Short mmCIF file of C-alpha atoms and ligand atoms in Angstrom, two decimals:
data_model
loop_
_atom_site.label_atom_id
_atom_site.label_comp_id
_atom_site.label_asym_id
_atom_site.label_seq_id
_atom_site.Cartn_x
_atom_site.Cartn_y
_atom_site.Cartn_z
CA MET E 1 18.98 85.54 -43.26
CA LEU E 2 19.93 88.64 -45.27
CA ASP E 3 20.14 91.05 -42.36
CA ALA E 4 21.64 94.46 -43.22
CA ALA E 5 23.03 94.98 -39.72
CA TYR E 6 24.81 91.64 -39.81
CA TYR E 7 26.49 92.44 -43.14
CA ALA E 8 27.43 95.87 -41.79
CA ALA E 9 29.09 94.21 -38.79
CA LEU E 10 31.09 92.05 -41.24
CA GLY E 11 32.15 95.18 -43.16
CA LEU E 12 30.19 93.98 -46.21
CA SER E 13 27.46 96.66 -46.37
CA SER E 14 28.28 97.86 -49.85
CA ILE E 15 28.47 94.30 -51.21
CA TYR E 16 25.16 93.50 -49.55
CA GLU E 17 23.55 96.54 -51.14
CA LYS E 18 24.99 95.83 -54.58
CA VAL E 19 23.82 92.22 -54.47
CA LEU E 20 20.30 93.21 -53.48
CA ALA E 21 20.23 95.88 -56.21
CA GLY E 22 21.60 93.46 -58.83
CA GLN E 23 24.74 95.54 -59.38
CA ARG E 24 28.13 94.25 -60.50
CA LEU E 25 30.70 93.45 -57.81
CA SER E 26 34.29 94.66 -58.15
CA ARG E 27 37.57 92.76 -57.79
CA GLU E 28 37.93 94.28 -54.31
CA ASP E 29 34.48 92.95 -53.44
CA GLY E 30 35.61 89.51 -54.57
CA MET E 31 38.65 89.75 -52.29
CA ALA E 32 36.47 90.86 -49.36
CA LEU E 33 34.20 87.84 -49.90
CA PHE E 34 37.19 85.50 -49.82
CA ALA E 35 38.40 87.18 -46.60
CA CYS E 36 35.02 87.15 -44.82
CA PRO E 37 35.17 84.85 -41.78
CA ASP E 38 31.51 83.82 -42.05
CA ILE E 39 31.06 81.64 -45.12
CA THR E 40 27.34 81.22 -44.49
CA ALA E 41 26.96 84.99 -44.93
CA VAL E 42 28.76 84.74 -48.28
CA GLY E 43 26.65 81.71 -49.17
CA ALA E 44 23.40 83.48 -48.32
CA LEU E 45 24.22 86.28 -50.78
CA ALA E 46 25.02 83.73 -53.49
CA HIS E 47 21.83 81.82 -52.72
CA HIS E 48 19.85 85.04 -53.04
CA VAL E 49 21.29 85.57 -56.54
CA ARG E 50 20.75 81.91 -57.48
CA CYS E 51 17.09 82.12 -56.45
CA ARG E 52 16.63 85.37 -58.34
CA MET E 53 18.00 83.70 -61.48
CA HIS E 54 16.63 80.16 -61.18
CA GLY E 55 14.29 79.90 -58.21
CA ASP E 56 14.51 76.41 -56.76
CA ALA E 57 15.20 74.75 -60.13
CA THR E 58 18.29 72.54 -60.23
CA SER E 59 19.19 71.09 -63.59
CA TYR E 60 20.80 67.82 -64.59
CA VAL E 61 21.51 66.19 -67.93
CA VAL E 62 21.24 62.63 -69.17
CA ASN E 63 24.69 62.37 -70.69
CA ARG E 64 27.55 60.08 -71.57
CA GLN E 65 31.15 61.13 -71.20
CA ILE E 66 33.76 59.65 -73.49
CA ASN E 67 37.47 60.30 -72.96
CA TYR E 68 39.10 59.26 -76.24
CA THR E 69 42.70 59.25 -74.99
CA ASN E 70 44.80 60.29 -72.02
CA VAL E 71 48.00 60.58 -74.05
CA CYS E 72 48.86 64.25 -74.09
CA VAL E 73 51.71 66.43 -75.28
CA ASN E 74 51.09 69.08 -72.62
CA GLY E 75 52.59 67.28 -69.63
CA CYS E 76 50.70 69.35 -67.03
CA VAL E 77 52.25 68.84 -63.59
CA PHE E 78 48.95 68.56 -61.72
CA CYS E 79 47.24 66.07 -64.04
CA ALA E 80 46.90 62.45 -62.88
CA PHE E 81 44.95 61.50 -66.00
CA ARG E 82 47.59 62.15 -68.61
CA ARG E 83 50.29 59.87 -69.98
CA ASP E 84 53.14 61.11 -72.16
CA ARG E 85 53.24 58.17 -74.60
CA ASP E 86 50.96 55.43 -75.97
CA ASP E 87 53.24 52.69 -74.56
CA GLU E 88 53.27 54.06 -71.01
CA GLU E 89 51.45 52.08 -68.32
CA GLY E 90 47.87 53.29 -67.95
CA ALA E 91 47.82 55.00 -71.36
CA PHE E 92 44.75 54.47 -73.53
CA ARG E 93 43.47 55.60 -76.88
CA LEU E 94 40.03 54.70 -78.21
CA SER E 95 39.42 53.98 -81.87
CA LYS E 96 36.48 55.53 -83.67
CA GLU E 97 34.72 52.16 -83.38
CA ASP E 98 35.36 52.06 -79.60
CA ILE E 99 33.68 55.47 -79.33
CA LEU E 100 30.75 54.46 -81.50
CA ASP E 101 30.36 51.19 -79.54
CA ARG E 102 30.00 53.22 -76.33
CA LEU E 103 27.41 55.40 -77.98
CA ARG E 104 25.54 52.39 -79.40
CA ALA E 105 25.57 50.76 -75.96
CA ALA E 106 24.09 53.88 -74.37
CA ASP E 107 21.50 54.16 -77.15
CA ALA E 108 20.52 50.52 -76.59
CA THR E 109 19.49 51.25 -72.98
CA PRO E 110 16.25 53.02 -72.01
CA LEU E 111 18.41 56.01 -71.15
CA HIS E 112 17.66 58.63 -73.80
CA LEU E 113 20.83 60.74 -73.98
CA ASP E 114 20.53 64.55 -74.17
CA GLU E 115 24.29 65.19 -74.33
CA LEU E 116 27.38 63.41 -75.60
CA HIS E 117 30.48 64.85 -73.91
CA ILE E 118 33.75 63.99 -75.70
CA VAL E 119 37.08 65.21 -74.37
CA GLY E 120 40.65 63.94 -74.23
CA GLY E 121 44.35 64.64 -74.04
CA CYS E 122 46.22 66.41 -76.85
CA HIS E 123 47.42 63.32 -78.69
CA PRO E 124 50.50 63.80 -80.91
CA ASP E 125 49.21 61.67 -83.81
CA LEU E 126 45.45 62.18 -84.12
CA PRO E 127 44.71 64.53 -87.03
CA LEU E 128 41.79 66.93 -87.32
CA GLU E 129 40.21 64.68 -89.96
CA TRP E 130 39.89 61.90 -87.33
CA PHE E 131 37.88 64.18 -85.06
CA GLU E 132 35.67 65.33 -87.93
CA ASP E 133 35.05 61.68 -88.78
CA VAL E 134 34.18 60.84 -85.15
CA LEU E 135 31.69 63.73 -85.00
CA ARG E 136 30.09 62.85 -88.34
CA SER E 137 29.82 59.17 -87.42
CA ALA E 138 28.33 59.92 -83.99
CA ARG E 139 25.84 62.27 -85.60
CA ALA E 140 24.91 59.64 -88.16
CA LEU E 141 24.20 57.15 -85.35
CA ASN E 142 22.08 59.54 -83.34
CA PRO E 143 21.25 62.74 -85.28
CA ASP E 144 19.25 64.32 -82.42
CA LEU E 145 21.97 63.99 -79.81
CA PRO E 146 23.76 67.30 -79.07
CA ILE E 147 27.54 66.80 -79.09
CA LYS E 148 29.60 68.80 -76.57
CA ALA E 149 33.24 68.20 -77.36
CA PHE E 150 36.82 69.50 -77.22
CA THR E 151 38.13 72.22 -74.92
CA PRO E 152 39.87 75.35 -76.25
CA VAL E 153 43.15 73.56 -75.40
CA GLU E 154 42.32 70.71 -77.78
CA ILE E 155 41.20 73.20 -80.45
CA GLU E 156 44.58 74.93 -80.27
CA HIS E 157 46.33 71.56 -80.55
CA PHE E 158 44.24 70.56 -83.59
CA SER E 159 45.08 73.88 -85.22
CA ARG E 160 48.82 73.27 -84.77
CA MET E 161 48.50 69.74 -86.12
CA ALA E 162 46.48 70.88 -89.16
CA GLY E 163 48.45 74.10 -89.78
CA ILE E 164 45.29 76.20 -89.90
CA SER E 165 43.81 78.83 -87.59
CA THR E 166 41.77 77.93 -84.52
CA LEU E 167 38.81 79.71 -86.11
CA ASP E 168 39.05 77.45 -89.15
CA VAL E 169 39.30 74.38 -86.90
CA LEU E 170 36.12 75.49 -85.16
CA ARG E 171 34.36 76.09 -88.50
CA ARG E 172 35.25 72.57 -89.64
CA LEU E 173 34.19 70.92 -86.39
CA LYS E 174 30.93 72.86 -86.40
CA ALA E 175 30.26 71.64 -89.95
CA ALA E 176 30.92 68.09 -88.70
CA GLY E 177 28.35 68.38 -85.91
CA LEU E 178 29.87 70.19 -82.92
CA VAL E 179 27.23 72.24 -81.09
CA MET E 180 28.89 72.97 -77.79
CA MET E 181 32.29 72.88 -76.09
CA PRO E 182 33.15 71.88 -72.53
CA GLY E 183 35.00 74.35 -70.34
CA GLY E 184 38.10 72.39 -69.38
CA GLY E 185 41.69 73.51 -69.67
CA ALA E 186 41.20 76.99 -68.24
CA GLU E 187 42.93 75.86 -65.01
CA ILE E 188 44.04 79.16 -63.49
CA PHE E 189 44.69 82.16 -65.73
CA ASP E 190 47.52 83.66 -63.67
CA GLU E 191 50.44 83.39 -66.09
CA GLY E 192 53.09 82.96 -63.38
CA LEU E 193 51.34 79.99 -61.82
CA ARG E 194 50.35 78.57 -65.20
CA ALA E 195 54.05 78.49 -66.07
CA ARG E 196 54.58 76.24 -63.02
CA ILE E 197 51.63 73.85 -63.26
CA CYS E 198 50.90 73.66 -67.00
CA PRO E 199 53.70 75.43 -68.90
CA HIS E 200 53.03 73.84 -72.29
CA LYS E 201 49.27 74.23 -72.32
CA ALA E 202 47.42 76.89 -74.37
CA SER E 203 47.97 80.26 -72.70
CA SER E 204 45.22 82.02 -70.78
CA ASP E 205 44.82 84.55 -73.59
CA ALA E 206 44.57 81.75 -76.16
CA TRP E 207 41.99 79.90 -74.04
CA LEU E 208 39.84 83.01 -73.79
CA ARG E 209 40.33 83.97 -77.44
CA ILE E 210 39.31 80.50 -78.70
CA SER E 211 36.22 80.55 -76.47
CA GLY E 212 35.32 83.92 -78.01
CA GLU E 213 35.89 82.53 -81.51
CA ALA E 214 33.57 79.62 -80.77
CA HIS E 215 30.94 82.07 -79.52
CA SER E 216 31.28 84.13 -82.71
CA LEU E 217 30.35 80.99 -84.69
CA GLY E 218 27.35 80.25 -82.49
CA ILE E 219 29.07 77.41 -80.62
CA VAL E 220 28.22 77.93 -76.95
CA THR E 221 30.81 76.85 -74.40
CA ASN E 222 31.38 76.29 -70.71
CA CYS E 223 34.19 77.59 -68.56
CA THR E 224 36.05 76.23 -65.56
CA MET E 225 38.57 77.11 -62.86
CA LEU E 226 40.84 74.54 -61.22
CA PHE E 227 41.24 75.65 -57.61
CA GLY E 228 42.61 74.39 -54.32
CA HIS E 229 46.21 73.95 -55.50
CA LEU E 230 48.84 76.69 -55.34
CA GLU E 231 46.66 79.63 -56.35
CA THR E 232 45.85 82.58 -54.07
CA PRO E 233 42.44 84.22 -53.55
CA ALA E 234 43.64 87.12 -55.74
CA MET E 235 44.33 84.67 -58.58
CA ARG E 236 40.85 83.19 -58.23
CA VAL E 237 39.26 86.64 -58.34
CA ASP E 238 41.38 87.56 -61.35
CA HIS E 239 40.36 84.32 -63.12
CA LEU E 240 36.66 84.98 -62.51
CA CYS E 241 36.94 88.62 -63.63
CA ARG E 242 38.70 87.60 -66.86
CA LEU E 243 35.90 85.14 -67.61
CA ARG E 244 33.36 87.89 -66.91
CA GLU E 245 35.18 90.31 -69.25
CA GLN E 246 35.27 87.70 -72.02
CA GLN E 247 31.57 87.04 -71.48
CA ASP E 248 30.84 90.77 -71.80
CA LYS E 249 32.55 90.65 -75.21
CA SER E 250 31.35 87.35 -76.67
CA GLY E 251 28.41 86.21 -74.54
CA GLY E 252 28.56 82.47 -75.25
CA PHE E 253 29.50 81.00 -71.87
CA THR E 254 26.57 78.96 -70.59
CA CYS E 255 27.92 77.51 -67.38
CA PHE E 256 30.86 77.91 -65.03
CA ILE E 257 32.31 74.84 -63.30
CA PRO E 258 34.63 75.36 -60.33
CA LEU E 259 36.80 72.22 -60.18
CA PRO E 260 38.37 71.40 -56.81
CA PHE E 261 41.84 69.95 -57.34
CA LEU E 262 42.03 66.23 -56.49
CA THR E 263 45.50 65.30 -55.36
CA HIS E 264 45.76 61.53 -55.78
CA ASN E 265 48.47 60.41 -58.27
CA SER E 266 49.39 64.02 -58.92
CA ARG E 267 52.99 65.18 -59.24
CA LEU E 268 51.96 68.44 -57.57
CA THR E 269 52.39 68.24 -53.80
CA LEU E 270 50.40 70.58 -51.64
CA PRO E 271 51.19 72.02 -48.22
CA GLU E 272 49.21 70.42 -45.37
CA GLU E 273 46.77 73.33 -44.98
CA LYS E 274 45.64 72.82 -48.58
CA GLN E 275 45.00 69.06 -48.44
CA GLU E 276 41.61 67.88 -49.70
CA ALA E 277 40.43 66.67 -46.30
CA VAL E 278 40.41 70.17 -44.76
CA ARG E 279 39.06 72.32 -47.53
CA GLY E 280 35.33 71.58 -47.70
CA LEU E 281 34.30 75.06 -46.62
CA ASP E 282 36.72 76.70 -49.03
CA GLU E 283 35.01 74.79 -51.86
CA LEU E 284 31.62 76.15 -50.84
CA ARG E 285 32.95 79.68 -50.49
CA THR E 286 34.58 79.51 -53.93
CA ILE E 287 31.33 78.36 -55.51
CA ALA E 288 29.47 81.20 -53.77
CA VAL E 289 31.97 83.88 -54.83
CA SER E 290 31.79 82.53 -58.39
CA ARG E 291 28.00 82.97 -58.41
CA LEU E 292 28.38 86.50 -57.08
CA LEU E 293 31.14 87.70 -59.44
CA LEU E 294 29.94 85.94 -62.61
CA ASP E 295 26.79 88.02 -62.98
CA ASN E 296 26.70 87.44 -66.75
CA ILE E 297 27.09 83.63 -66.81
CA PRO E 298 23.73 81.92 -66.37
CA HIS E 299 24.66 78.67 -64.62
CA ILE E 300 27.06 77.44 -61.95
CA LYS E 301 27.69 73.69 -61.93
CA ALA E 302 28.34 71.67 -58.78
CA TYR E 303 30.14 68.82 -60.56
CA TRP E 304 29.28 65.87 -58.36
CA ILE E 305 32.09 63.72 -59.74
CA MET E 306 34.81 66.02 -58.31
CA LEU E 307 32.90 67.43 -55.31
CA GLY E 308 31.27 64.20 -54.19
CA VAL E 309 27.51 63.84 -53.84
CA LYS E 310 27.14 65.36 -50.36
CA GLN E 311 29.25 68.43 -51.10
CA ALA E 312 27.46 68.93 -54.43
CA GLN E 313 24.15 68.95 -52.53
CA ALA E 314 25.50 71.55 -50.10
CA ALA E 315 26.78 73.61 -53.05
CA LEU E 316 23.18 74.05 -54.22
CA TRP E 317 22.74 76.32 -51.17
CA TYR E 318 25.91 78.25 -52.10
CA GLY E 319 24.96 79.47 -55.57
CA ALA E 320 25.12 76.37 -57.76
CA ASP E 321 22.06 75.43 -59.84
CA ASP E 322 23.29 72.48 -61.94
CA LEU E 323 24.84 69.09 -61.18
CA ASP E 324 26.00 67.82 -64.61
CA GLY E 325 24.56 64.38 -65.18
CA THR E 326 24.42 60.65 -65.48
CA ILE E 327 28.01 60.59 -66.94
CA ILE E 328 28.19 56.73 -67.15
CA GLU E 329 32.01 56.68 -67.36
CA GLU E 330 34.50 59.22 -66.03
CA ARG E 331 38.28 59.01 -66.00
CA ILE E 332 39.86 62.43 -65.29
CA GLY E 333 38.58 62.76 -61.73
CA HIS E 334 38.77 59.06 -60.95
CA MET E 335 42.42 58.78 -61.99
CA ALA E 336 43.01 61.65 -59.54
CA GLY E 337 41.29 59.84 -56.67
CA ALA E 338 37.61 60.83 -56.98
CA THR E 339 35.63 58.48 -54.75
CA SER E 340 32.28 59.23 -56.39
CA ALA E 341 30.54 56.59 -58.53
CA GLN E 342 31.21 56.38 -62.28
CA GLY E 343 27.67 57.40 -63.05
CA MET E 344 24.25 58.05 -61.56
CA THR E 345 20.77 57.11 -62.65
CA ILE E 346 18.07 59.67 -63.32
CA ASP E 347 16.28 58.58 -60.15
CA GLU E 348 19.44 59.03 -58.10
CA LEU E 349 20.07 62.51 -59.52
CA GLU E 350 16.48 63.60 -58.96
CA ASN E 351 16.49 62.17 -55.46
CA MET E 352 19.77 63.93 -54.73
CA ILE E 353 18.22 67.24 -55.82
CA ARG E 354 14.97 66.75 -53.91
CA GLN E 355 16.77 65.64 -50.75
CA ALA E 356 18.75 68.86 -50.87
CA GLY E 357 15.50 70.86 -51.01
CA PHE E 358 15.40 71.76 -54.71
CA ARG E 359 13.31 70.96 -57.80
CA PRO E 360 14.90 68.77 -60.49
CA VAL E 361 14.80 70.03 -64.08
CA ARG E 362 16.05 67.81 -66.89
CA ARG E 363 18.04 69.73 -69.53
CA ASN E 364 20.03 69.03 -72.66
CA ALA E 365 23.67 69.98 -73.45
CA THR E 366 22.82 73.61 -74.18
CA PHE E 367 20.70 73.93 -71.03
CA ARG E 368 17.38 73.82 -72.83
CA GLU E 369 14.80 72.15 -70.64
CA VAL E 370 13.67 68.78 -71.95
CA SER E 371 10.42 67.24 -70.86
CA PRO E 372 10.71 64.12 -68.74
CA ARG E 373 10.09 61.02 -70.81
CA ALA E 374 7.64 58.27 -69.92
CA SER E 375 8.93 56.51 -66.82
CA SER E 376 9.50 53.24 -68.68
CA GLU E 377 11.88 55.14 -70.97
CA VAL E 378 13.93 56.95 -68.34
CA ARG E 379 14.87 54.24 -65.84
CA ALA E 380 18.61 53.93 -66.22
O1 V47 G 1 40.56 70.57 -67.79
C1 V47 G 1 42.39 67.75 -64.26
C2 V47 G 1 40.45 69.34 -64.48
C3 V47 G 1 39.16 69.31 -66.32
C4 V47 G 1 42.27 67.34 -62.15
O2 V47 G 1 32.19 71.79 -69.48
C5 V47 G 1 41.22 68.17 -62.50
O3 V47 G 1 30.40 70.73 -68.84
C6 V47 G 1 40.49 68.20 -60.35
O4 V47 G 1 36.54 70.45 -67.56
N1 V47 G 1 41.50 67.39 -59.94
C7 V47 G 1 38.30 68.40 -67.18
N2 V47 G 1 40.33 68.60 -61.60
C8 V47 G 1 36.89 68.32 -66.65
C9 V47 G 1 36.06 69.44 -67.15
C10 V47 G 1 34.59 69.29 -67.17
C11 V47 G 1 33.98 68.28 -66.44
C12 V47 G 1 32.60 68.18 -66.49
C13 V47 G 1 31.83 69.02 -67.24
C14 V47 G 1 32.46 70.00 -67.97
C15 V47 G 1 31.64 70.91 -68.83
C16 V47 G 1 33.84 70.16 -67.93
O5 V47 G 1 39.40 68.65 -65.09
C17 V47 G 1 40.52 69.62 -66.81
C18 V47 G 1 41.18 70.12 -65.55
O6 V47 G 1 40.87 71.47 -65.35
N3 V47 G 1 41.34 68.41 -63.79
N4 V47 G 1 43.00 67.07 -63.26
C19 V47 G 1 42.40 66.96 -60.81
N5 V47 G 1 43.42 66.20 -60.40
#
């Protein structure tokens, strides 16, 4: 597959050589990969890197997502999940007891959770103390369960609400039980486009700075890119390179998740050539270029909720090595038209991985491998 003459004919000789030698690709290389007409050639390079890093292992996590509210002060134009006020149709806000009930319900099943993923809108009334209380109470219920919660955007919002620095917010949340943060809210770092699609959200610099602060405290985090809306290939390459630079400095990004924009219920209208139905190959290319440029981020996630099961399987041949997990309940993608299920069982995830030609590896929130439990325990 990796034939030097073929890459030479595509004008990608130097990229081919760098990839085989394990050398860093430049921004120009990223642009050339987005311009290459043969996406299987781009995919084969990404697959080579993926195999060098992970072999045929493909990880998944037994997790439960909880979205505590969709009421949000940011008013992002693209977001179908958010509501501006509590009394708006479709708005919701869970109480601490609602959250704990969901956790108790998951704990009462044979499903042994290895990650609790909590994320929500930036609610105007919820104080930092409420989030500390939620973390402490969840930890009291299930002390061994790693909690992955709150994006850098939420951290900035909590800091404004509490009148303290983002670093102090992170210190307090860590003391309350936070071990990891999800990578949402990065969207696209290009400031011009950010001003159009999410003008009130934490800035790109703030998002990166807060991630670095979390890393400095030993809180590992993920990172994302929302793509397939109004951004250009140059903006994608810039986004990936800024993540890579931050990772060089602070080193705590565990996984990158490229999120294809789902258009349903969105206020952002796209030109016909960018509609979801016609962009399957662009999704695979973007995943592959991410694997190739992000040489210092260990994992690339094919998030099956947003990609759909079949495309997530294909993505495993384009550089991705993780699928996320059982999820149980998901709202952000589904309010934007995701047609995937709400959750998957362990058997379904493992079957999905095997059918795609890979080896399933069960992991926890921080990507530490966990041994499979007795089969009577893991049927979900
Ligand atoms: O921040 C919002 C994106 C993100 C849409 O870190 C949309 O392990 C597509 O970040 N179409 C939240 N995407 C989800 C997220 C995430 C999910 C799973 C795992 C992890 C992790 C992180 O979803 C938001 C935003 O970037 N988003 N609306 C939409 N219409």
